[in-house]
Amino acid sequence: MNVPFSSTVRSLWIFGLLVVLSGVFVGCDGDYRPRAIGKEGEVTVVMDSSHWTGPVGEAFRENVTPWIETLPQPERAFELRHVELRDERVYESIQDLKNVVIAAPLSDSTNEANFLRRRLSEDARKAIEDGQSALVDKPNLWRRSQRVFFATAATPEALTGVLEEQGQEMRSSFEDITLKRMQRDMYDDARQFSVEDSLMQRHNFAVNVQHDFRTAIDTTTETEGFVWLRRILAETRREFFIYYKENASPSELTPEWVYATHDSLTREHFRGNVSGFVRIDYRRTLNTRESNPLDRYGYKTRGLWHFVEPAEEEGDFLPLAGGGPFLAYAFYDRPSDRIYLLHGSAFAPDYDKLRFIRQMEVMANTFRTKAEDTGADSSAVASTK
């Protein structure tokens, strides 16, 4: 999905913004170029060091790769790798990478500015010098599964403004392509189609299930259903559940419903080996926003869970050891008249947590109902905007 252009960016296209494509070999049956390589979750920023360490770089970090507070220890939305366009070798190396941003003000005489200047028509350069700006999204510019941005303006101050105003859109674009690449890596080699078929037959929905997930609970009543899938490895654990309520109304959906239902389900099913149970950690950042998860009305929640046990005073809880991040989608599905709650969480004490919670997000995004599955490509990552 391309990042929407501002009106000023659209005007630059009228002026004839030209981007030179090199090494593209596309046949009538598809794109045969190799896929982009590099560490998933990393963005390479090509920018002069004087700007990277100044306001331009700070605007980039704050708006494109901010700290994510809904993790046990904050992590940036993307790891950052800064390089300068010093020579041809650097230019050749960045063409192979997954996520790349080349940014410079045209008032500079740096290699980065010269690179962008050469890719603008005379009219486009004049428009930028007169105060317009450009943030150009170039998916698959040099390789497949690649996201490249060119960002420029007349001055460093104007470029800072571009990043402040459109940095979130850039981040959303990187998140979108990251989830798509992860989805391919997670499911292309091994899926449990028999488990997915069973979910569809028993519950009229399914999610993609990796080869090493196991079904812990699969139960239904006249009014609700609950499926708990687990992936337990030596050092990490991932939990995913789908709860639904029959004959529901969208008016029931509130953040309070999400929290109460979530805590009720985890108290019943997510229990410790000795004592305690899982509950949302309300002491930490809890982010819930009205959204359209999976193209349905509902809420998207991110936060932290922890083990607790009841305290002596009724309604209070004592925290125990153990915890991690979770995400939840709560939404109303009109054709089935159901409310769904999808939960994905991770326990990985010795690892950064963002990549694990993104795996859970990919899994949630493969949700589909029987009506949607008929003739549809279930391998596609659904929209969560």
Tab-separated table of C-alpha atoms in Angstrom:
chain	number	residue	atom	x	y	z
A	1	MET	CA	0.000	0.000	0.000
A	2	ASN	CA	1.424	3.319	-1.032
A	3	VAL	CA	1.540	6.175	1.416
A	4	PRO	CA	-1.003	8.851	0.432
A	5	PHE	CA	0.620	11.914	-1.102
A	6	SER	CA	-0.091	15.402	0.133
A	7	SER	CA	-1.477	17.958	-2.318
A	8	THR	CA	1.986	19.453	-2.688
A	9	VAL	CA	3.395	16.071	-3.612
A	10	ARG	CA	0.679	15.583	-6.199
A	11	SER	CA	1.597	18.912	-7.708
A	12	LEU	CA	5.159	17.726	-8.098
A	13	TRP	CA	3.945	14.823	-10.155
A	14	ILE	CA	2.269	17.339	-12.439
A	15	PHE	CA	5.661	19.009	-12.790
A	16	GLY	CA	7.033	15.658	-13.887
A	17	LEU	CA	8.895	14.113	-10.965
A	18	LEU	CA	11.156	11.540	-12.598
A	19	VAL	CA	12.634	8.571	-10.815
A	20	VAL	CA	15.276	6.522	-12.583
A	21	LEU	CA	14.793	2.774	-12.280
A	22	SER	CA	17.875	0.636	-12.724
A	23	GLY	CA	18.280	-3.088	-13.146
A	24	VAL	CA	14.594	-3.902	-13.554
A	25	PHE	CA	13.841	-7.126	-15.373
A	26	VAL	CA	10.107	-7.685	-15.512
A	27	GLY	CA	8.696	-10.307	-17.817
A	28	CYS	CA	5.162	-10.681	-19.065
A	29	ASP	CA	4.548	-13.351	-16.394
A	30	GLY	CA	5.867	-11.375	-13.419
A	31	ASP	CA	8.803	-9.768	-11.666
A	32	TYR	CA	11.849	-12.054	-11.647
A	33	ARG	CA	14.173	-9.849	-9.654
A	34	PRO	CA	15.458	-11.241	-6.345
A	35	ARG	CA	13.704	-10.288	-3.142
A	36	ALA	CA	15.116	-7.584	-0.925
A	37	ILE	CA	17.420	-8.835	1.818
A	38	GLY	CA	18.517	-7.707	5.244
A	39	LYS	CA	17.260	-7.810	8.789
A	40	GLU	CA	13.494	-7.682	9.151
A	41	GLY	CA	12.352	-4.690	11.154
A	42	GLU	CA	15.302	-2.506	10.142
A	43	VAL	CA	15.187	0.771	8.207
A	44	THR	CA	18.317	2.062	6.472
A	45	VAL	CA	18.430	5.865	6.426
A	46	VAL	CA	20.688	7.444	3.800
A	47	MET	CA	21.360	10.952	5.085
A	48	ASP	CA	24.301	13.253	5.655
A	49	SER	CA	25.605	12.927	9.220
A	50	SER	CA	25.190	16.632	9.908
A	51	HIS	CA	21.437	16.216	9.449
A	52	TRP	CA	21.190	12.795	11.087
A	53	THR	CA	22.569	14.182	14.337
A	54	GLY	CA	20.467	17.353	14.112
A	55	PRO	CA	16.781	18.320	13.924
A	56	VAL	CA	16.140	16.408	10.692
A	57	GLY	CA	17.359	13.144	12.176
A	58	GLU	CA	15.478	13.780	15.399
A	59	ALA	CA	12.252	14.388	13.468
A	60	PHE	CA	12.813	11.125	11.618
A	61	ARG	CA	13.360	9.128	14.804
A	62	GLU	CA	10.405	10.676	16.622
A	63	ASN	CA	7.889	10.302	13.802
A	64	VAL	CA	8.995	7.327	11.703
A	65	THR	CA	10.515	5.077	14.370
A	66	PRO	CA	9.148	6.225	17.753
A	67	TRP	CA	9.537	4.220	20.932
A	68	ILE	CA	6.796	1.628	21.478
A	69	GLU	CA	5.697	1.845	25.096
A	70	THR	CA	3.413	-1.217	25.106
A	71	LEU	CA	6.388	-3.570	25.507
A	72	PRO	CA	8.131	-4.608	28.743
A	73	GLN	CA	11.086	-2.424	27.764
A	74	PRO	CA	10.419	0.207	25.084
A	75	GLU	CA	11.707	-0.651	21.622
A	76	ARG	CA	11.753	1.517	18.520
A	77	ALA	CA	9.133	0.739	15.894
A	78	PHE	CA	12.083	-0.116	13.626
A	79	GLU	CA	15.765	-0.547	14.228
A	80	LEU	CA	17.755	2.190	12.536
A	81	ARG	CA	20.861	1.908	10.394
A	82	HIS	CA	22.355	5.189	9.222
A	83	VAL	CA	24.688	5.412	6.223
A	84	GLU	CA	26.062	8.204	4.072
A	85	LEU	CA	26.118	7.959	0.293
A	86	ARG	CA	29.891	8.143	0.161
A	87	ASP	CA	30.575	6.074	-2.940
A	88	GLU	CA	29.176	3.710	-5.537
A	89	ARG	CA	29.667	0.720	-3.251
A	90	VAL	CA	27.258	2.157	-0.689
A	91	TYR	CA	24.750	2.963	-3.411
A	92	GLU	CA	24.908	-0.595	-4.729
A	93	SER	CA	24.524	-2.088	-1.248
A	94	ILE	CA	21.388	-0.130	-0.334
A	95	GLN	CA	19.660	-1.327	-3.507
A	96	ASP	CA	19.514	-4.819	-1.988
A	97	LEU	CA	17.850	-3.827	1.304
A	98	LYS	CA	14.242	-4.122	2.456
A	99	ASN	CA	13.485	-0.664	3.870
A	100	VAL	CA	15.389	2.398	2.643
A	101	VAL	CA	14.921	6.151	3.056
A	102	ILE	CA	17.072	8.644	1.134
A	103	ALA	CA	16.591	12.143	2.528
A	104	ALA	CA	18.243	15.515	1.961
A	105	PRO	CA	17.365	19.188	1.478
A	106	LEU	CA	18.100	20.489	-2.017
A	107	SER	CA	19.989	23.444	-0.541
A	108	ASP	CA	22.781	21.011	0.352
A	109	SER	CA	25.766	20.070	-1.771
A	110	THR	CA	25.955	16.571	-0.244
A	111	ASN	CA	25.950	13.336	-2.213
A	112	GLU	CA	22.450	12.603	-0.923
A	113	ALA	CA	21.138	15.950	-2.191
A	114	ASN	CA	22.875	15.466	-5.547
A	115	PHE	CA	21.327	11.992	-5.832
A	116	LEU	CA	17.809	13.372	-5.322
A	117	ARG	CA	18.430	16.453	-7.452
A	118	ARG	CA	19.376	14.281	-10.431
A	119	ARG	CA	16.034	12.516	-10.152
A	120	LEU	CA	13.960	15.669	-10.374
A	121	SER	CA	12.902	17.474	-13.500
A	122	GLU	CA	13.833	21.132	-13.783
A	123	ASP	CA	10.256	22.157	-12.995
A	124	ALA	CA	10.143	19.870	-9.962
A	125	ARG	CA	13.404	21.289	-8.609
A	126	LYS	CA	12.063	24.809	-9.012
A	127	ALA	CA	8.820	23.880	-7.248
A	128	ILE	CA	10.765	22.539	-4.271
A	129	GLU	CA	13.029	25.569	-4.165
A	130	ASP	CA	9.866	27.702	-4.109
A	131	GLY	CA	8.700	25.981	-0.930
A	132	GLN	CA	7.046	22.723	-1.928
A	133	SER	CA	8.243	19.350	-0.689
A	134	ALA	CA	8.255	15.739	-1.814
A	135	LEU	CA	7.874	12.423	-0.061
A	136	VAL	CA	7.840	9.757	-2.754
A	137	ASP	CA	7.040	6.126	-1.991
A	138	LYS	CA	8.770	3.737	-4.430
A	139	PRO	CA	7.772	0.140	-3.656
A	140	ASN	CA	9.947	-2.530	-5.273
A	141	LEU	CA	12.280	0.067	-6.737
A	142	TRP	CA	15.336	-2.167	-7.063
A	143	ARG	CA	14.092	-5.504	-5.732
A	144	ARG	CA	10.861	-7.286	-4.901
A	145	SER	CA	9.347	-6.928	-1.414
A	146	GLN	CA	11.130	-3.612	-1.003
A	147	ARG	CA	9.980	-0.226	0.272
A	148	VAL	CA	11.999	2.884	-0.641
A	149	PHE	CA	11.235	6.523	0.143
A	150	PHE	CA	12.773	9.682	-1.293
A	151	ALA	CA	12.259	12.685	1.004
A	152	THR	CA	13.335	16.198	0.067
A	153	ALA	CA	12.542	19.877	0.549
A	154	ALA	CA	14.249	23.212	-0.069
A	155	THR	CA	15.892	23.573	3.354
A	156	PRO	CA	16.670	21.452	6.419
A	157	GLU	CA	13.846	23.201	8.263
A	158	ALA	CA	11.363	22.335	5.528
A	159	LEU	CA	12.575	18.722	5.446
A	160	THR	CA	12.070	18.521	9.203
A	161	GLY	CA	8.496	19.645	8.613
A	162	VAL	CA	7.948	16.942	5.998
A	163	LEU	CA	9.042	14.255	8.452
A	164	GLU	CA	6.917	15.690	11.246
A	165	GLU	CA	3.820	15.865	9.051
A	166	GLN	CA	4.187	12.633	7.081
A	167	GLY	CA	6.420	10.475	9.247
A	168	GLN	CA	3.493	8.468	10.590
A	169	GLU	CA	2.368	7.662	7.053
A	170	MET	CA	5.882	6.487	6.245
A	171	ARG	CA	5.883	4.300	9.360
A	172	SER	CA	2.524	2.765	8.387
A	173	SER	CA	3.917	1.921	4.969
A	174	PHE	CA	6.951	0.193	6.496
A	175	GLU	CA	4.718	-1.682	8.939
A	176	ASP	CA	2.476	-2.851	6.119
A	177	ILE	CA	5.294	-4.293	4.003
A	178	THR	CA	6.970	-5.785	7.094
A	179	LEU	CA	3.834	-7.733	8.017
A	180	LYS	CA	3.466	-8.951	4.429
A	181	ARG	CA	7.057	-10.212	4.352
A	182	MET	CA	6.659	-11.866	7.750
A	183	GLN	CA	3.435	-13.494	6.616
A	184	ARG	CA	5.252	-15.078	3.678
A	185	ASP	CA	8.104	-16.284	5.894
A	186	MET	CA	5.735	-17.684	8.524
A	187	TYR	CA	3.379	-19.595	6.258
A	188	ASP	CA	4.986	-20.375	2.914
A	189	ASP	CA	6.870	-23.458	4.117
A	190	ALA	CA	4.538	-25.206	6.559
A	191	ARG	CA	0.925	-24.642	7.579
A	192	GLN	CA	-1.495	-26.912	9.373
A	193	PHE	CA	-4.282	-26.881	6.826
A	194	SER	CA	-6.098	-29.643	8.696
A	195	VAL	CA	-6.362	-27.415	11.787
A	196	GLU	CA	-7.533	-24.490	9.682
A	197	ASP	CA	-10.166	-26.681	8.000
A	198	SER	CA	-11.349	-27.908	11.395
A	199	LEU	CA	-11.752	-24.343	12.650
A	200	MET	CA	-13.767	-23.447	9.575
A	201	GLN	CA	-16.026	-26.485	9.899
A	202	ARG	CA	-16.622	-26.133	13.647
A	203	HIS	CA	-16.721	-22.342	14.020
A	204	ASN	CA	-17.184	-20.855	10.525
A	205	PHE	CA	-13.869	-18.993	10.748
A	206	ALA	CA	-10.173	-19.788	10.514
A	207	VAL	CA	-6.711	-18.304	10.923
A	208	ASN	CA	-3.460	-19.485	9.399
A	209	VAL	CA	-1.732	-21.927	11.753
A	210	GLN	CA	2.028	-22.514	11.705
A	211	HIS	CA	3.368	-26.040	11.819
A	212	ASP	CA	4.375	-26.004	15.505
A	213	PHE	CA	1.200	-24.548	17.043
A	214	ARG	CA	-0.970	-26.878	19.090
A	215	THR	CA	-4.650	-26.642	19.945
A	216	ALA	CA	-5.061	-26.345	23.716
A	217	ILE	CA	-8.829	-25.718	23.839
A	218	ASP	CA	-11.566	-25.848	21.219
A	219	THR	CA	-15.027	-25.493	22.716
A	220	THR	CA	-18.469	-24.128	21.889
A	221	THR	CA	-21.784	-23.522	23.644
A	222	GLU	CA	-25.092	-22.237	22.330
A	223	THR	CA	-23.994	-18.642	22.900
A	224	GLU	CA	-20.215	-18.519	22.486
A	225	GLY	CA	-17.055	-20.247	21.333
A	226	PHE	CA	-13.405	-20.301	22.378
A	227	VAL	CA	-10.282	-21.604	20.621
A	228	TRP	CA	-6.817	-21.454	22.189
A	229	LEU	CA	-3.730	-22.122	20.039
A	230	ARG	CA	-0.239	-22.343	21.569
A	231	ARG	CA	3.335	-22.373	20.332
A	232	ILE	CA	5.646	-23.475	23.142
A	233	LEU	CA	9.393	-23.646	22.483
A	234	ALA	CA	12.338	-24.048	24.838
A	235	GLU	CA	12.847	-20.315	25.491
A	236	THR	CA	9.701	-18.655	24.158
A	237	ARG	CA	5.964	-19.066	24.205
A	238	ARG	CA	3.236	-17.607	22.015
A	239	GLU	CA	-0.467	-17.750	22.827
A	240	PHE	CA	-3.344	-17.005	20.477
A	241	PHE	CA	-7.039	-17.273	21.213
A	242	ILE	CA	-10.269	-16.480	19.399
A	243	TYR	CA	-13.417	-15.887	21.419
A	244	TYR	CA	-16.799	-15.099	19.920
A	245	LYS	CA	-20.274	-14.311	21.175
A	246	GLU	CA	-23.356	-15.233	19.172
A	247	ASN	CA	-26.348	-12.956	18.486
A	248	ALA	CA	-24.399	-9.895	19.566
A	249	SER	CA	-24.834	-6.194	19.011
A	250	PRO	CA	-22.092	-3.740	18.026
A	251	SER	CA	-23.314	-1.489	20.842
A	252	GLU	CA	-21.807	-3.983	23.301
A	253	LEU	CA	-18.325	-3.217	22.013
A	254	THR	CA	-16.516	-0.804	24.326
A	255	PRO	CA	-12.975	-0.671	25.717
A	256	GLU	CA	-14.422	-1.763	29.070
A	257	TRP	CA	-15.979	-4.817	27.413
A	258	VAL	CA	-12.648	-5.661	25.816
A	259	TYR	CA	-10.793	-5.489	29.146
A	260	ALA	CA	-13.422	-7.351	31.181
A	261	THR	CA	-13.860	-10.131	28.625
A	262	HIS	CA	-10.120	-10.463	28.121
A	263	ASP	CA	-9.415	-10.749	31.864
A	264	SER	CA	-12.287	-13.172	32.383
A	265	LEU	CA	-11.012	-15.507	29.662
A	266	THR	CA	-7.368	-15.395	30.728
A	267	ARG	CA	-8.325	-15.913	34.390
A	268	GLU	CA	-10.165	-19.069	33.412
A	269	HIS	CA	-7.695	-20.485	30.905
A	270	PHE	CA	-4.239	-18.853	31.255
A	271	ARG	CA	-3.084	-20.110	34.635
A	272	GLY	CA	0.391	-20.596	36.097
A	273	ASN	CA	1.926	-23.963	36.884
A	274	VAL	CA	1.713	-23.379	40.643
A	275	SER	CA	-0.614	-20.438	41.223
A	276	GLY	CA	-1.868	-17.268	39.649
A	277	PHE	CA	-3.406	-16.369	36.321
A	278	VAL	CA	-2.928	-13.890	33.495
A	279	ARG	CA	-4.439	-10.410	33.691
A	280	ILE	CA	-3.903	-7.109	31.871
A	281	ASP	CA	-1.236	-5.054	33.644
A	282	TYR	CA	-3.139	-1.832	34.245
A	283	ARG	CA	-0.079	-0.228	35.854
A	284	ARG	CA	1.579	0.034	32.448
A	285	THR	CA	0.749	1.699	29.142
A	286	LEU	CA	-2.510	0.357	27.694
A	287	ASN	CA	-3.422	1.624	24.234
A	288	THR	CA	-6.944	1.065	22.921
A	289	ARG	CA	-8.330	2.882	19.918
A	290	GLU	CA	-11.515	2.632	17.918
A	291	SER	CA	-10.501	1.207	14.582
A	292	ASN	CA	-11.537	-1.126	11.793
A	293	PRO	CA	-9.617	-4.313	12.543
A	294	LEU	CA	-9.998	-6.737	9.665
A	295	ASP	CA	-12.271	-4.211	7.928
A	296	ARG	CA	-14.908	-4.426	10.663
A	297	TYR	CA	-16.049	-1.988	13.315
A	298	GLY	CA	-14.228	-2.480	16.590
A	299	TYR	CA	-11.189	-1.766	18.725
A	300	LYS	CA	-7.503	-2.529	18.608
A	301	THR	CA	-5.672	-2.868	21.924
A	302	ARG	CA	-1.988	-3.166	22.775
A	303	GLY	CA	-0.629	-3.555	26.260
A	304	LEU	CA	1.095	-5.825	28.745
A	305	TRP	CA	-0.078	-8.880	30.639
A	306	HIS	CA	1.267	-10.244	33.907
A	307	PHE	CA	0.636	-13.079	36.328
A	308	VAL	CA	-1.363	-12.166	39.425
A	309	GLU	CA	-3.112	-13.833	42.331
A	310	PRO	CA	-6.046	-12.539	44.376
A	311	ALA	CA	-5.142	-10.306	47.308
A	312	GLU	CA	-6.824	-10.435	50.704
A	313	GLU	CA	-8.948	-7.412	49.879
A	314	GLU	CA	-11.638	-8.354	47.395
A	315	GLY	CA	-11.012	-7.003	43.915
A	316	ASP	CA	-7.282	-6.491	44.440
A	317	PHE	CA	-4.506	-8.571	42.922
A	318	LEU	CA	-0.909	-9.274	43.838
A	319	PRO	CA	1.569	-9.315	40.931
A	320	LEU	CA	3.681	-12.437	40.442
A	321	ALA	CA	6.732	-13.075	38.271
A	322	GLY	CA	6.180	-13.321	34.538
A	323	GLY	CA	4.645	-11.150	31.881
A	324	GLY	CA	4.890	-9.870	28.336
A	325	PRO	CA	3.155	-7.948	25.538
A	326	PHE	CA	-0.215	-8.674	23.994
A	327	LEU	CA	-2.461	-7.338	21.272
A	328	ALA	CA	-6.197	-7.779	20.899
A	329	TYR	CA	-8.687	-7.182	18.106
A	330	ALA	CA	-12.323	-6.822	19.157
A	331	PHE	CA	-14.866	-6.396	16.373
A	332	TYR	CA	-18.421	-6.987	15.249
A	333	ASP	CA	-19.000	-9.245	12.239
A	334	ARG	CA	-22.340	-8.250	10.735
A	335	PRO	CA	-22.991	-11.292	8.467
A	336	SER	CA	-22.642	-13.740	11.382
A	337	ASP	CA	-24.020	-11.357	14.036
A	338	ARG	CA	-21.021	-12.185	16.214
A	339	ILE	CA	-18.620	-10.201	18.349
A	340	TYR	CA	-15.078	-11.545	18.150
A	341	LEU	CA	-12.113	-11.052	20.460
A	342	LEU	CA	-8.730	-12.119	19.053
A	343	HIS	CA	-5.755	-12.197	21.420
A	344	GLY	CA	-2.071	-12.742	20.670
A	345	SER	CA	0.645	-12.638	23.315
A	346	ALA	CA	4.275	-13.584	23.812
A	347	PHE	CA	6.540	-14.685	26.629
A	348	ALA	CA	10.205	-14.349	25.672
A	349	PRO	CA	12.261	-13.224	28.694
A	350	ASP	CA	15.642	-13.143	26.960
A	351	TYR	CA	14.613	-11.549	23.658
A	352	ASP	CA	13.317	-8.294	22.243
A	353	LYS	CA	9.555	-8.633	22.097
A	354	LEU	CA	8.463	-6.581	19.088
A	355	ARG	CA	9.108	-9.260	16.480
A	356	PHE	CA	7.114	-11.794	18.499
A	357	ILE	CA	4.100	-9.535	18.863
A	358	ARG	CA	4.298	-8.758	15.146
A	359	GLN	CA	4.074	-12.496	14.493
A	360	MET	CA	0.862	-12.526	16.516
A	361	GLU	CA	-0.409	-9.562	14.510
A	362	VAL	CA	0.285	-11.417	11.267
A	363	MET	CA	-1.646	-14.401	12.604
A	364	ALA	CA	-4.592	-12.212	13.614
A	365	ASN	CA	-4.615	-10.602	10.188
A	366	THR	CA	-5.182	-13.981	8.502
A	367	PHE	CA	-8.596	-14.293	10.190
A	368	ARG	CA	-11.422	-14.953	7.746
A	369	THR	CA	-14.960	-16.261	7.934
A	370	LYS	CA	-16.497	-18.978	5.822
A	371	ALA	CA	-18.241	-16.369	3.687
A	372	GLU	CA	-14.940	-14.594	3.022
A	373	ASP	CA	-12.997	-17.806	2.459
A	374	THR	CA	-15.112	-18.899	-0.484
A	375	GLY	CA	-13.002	-18.099	-3.521
A	376	ALA	CA	-10.652	-15.865	-1.510
A	377	ASP	CA	-6.889	-16.034	-1.097
A	378	SER	CA	-6.452	-16.788	2.600
A	379	SER	CA	-2.708	-16.218	2.387
A	380	ALA	CA	-3.148	-12.451	2.116
A	381	VAL	CA	-2.636	-10.278	5.160
A	382	ALA	CA	-5.878	-8.443	5.840
A	383	SER	CA	-6.168	-4.713	6.336
A	384	THR	CA	-6.157	-3.582	9.965
A	385	LYS	CA	-6.461	0.153	9.462
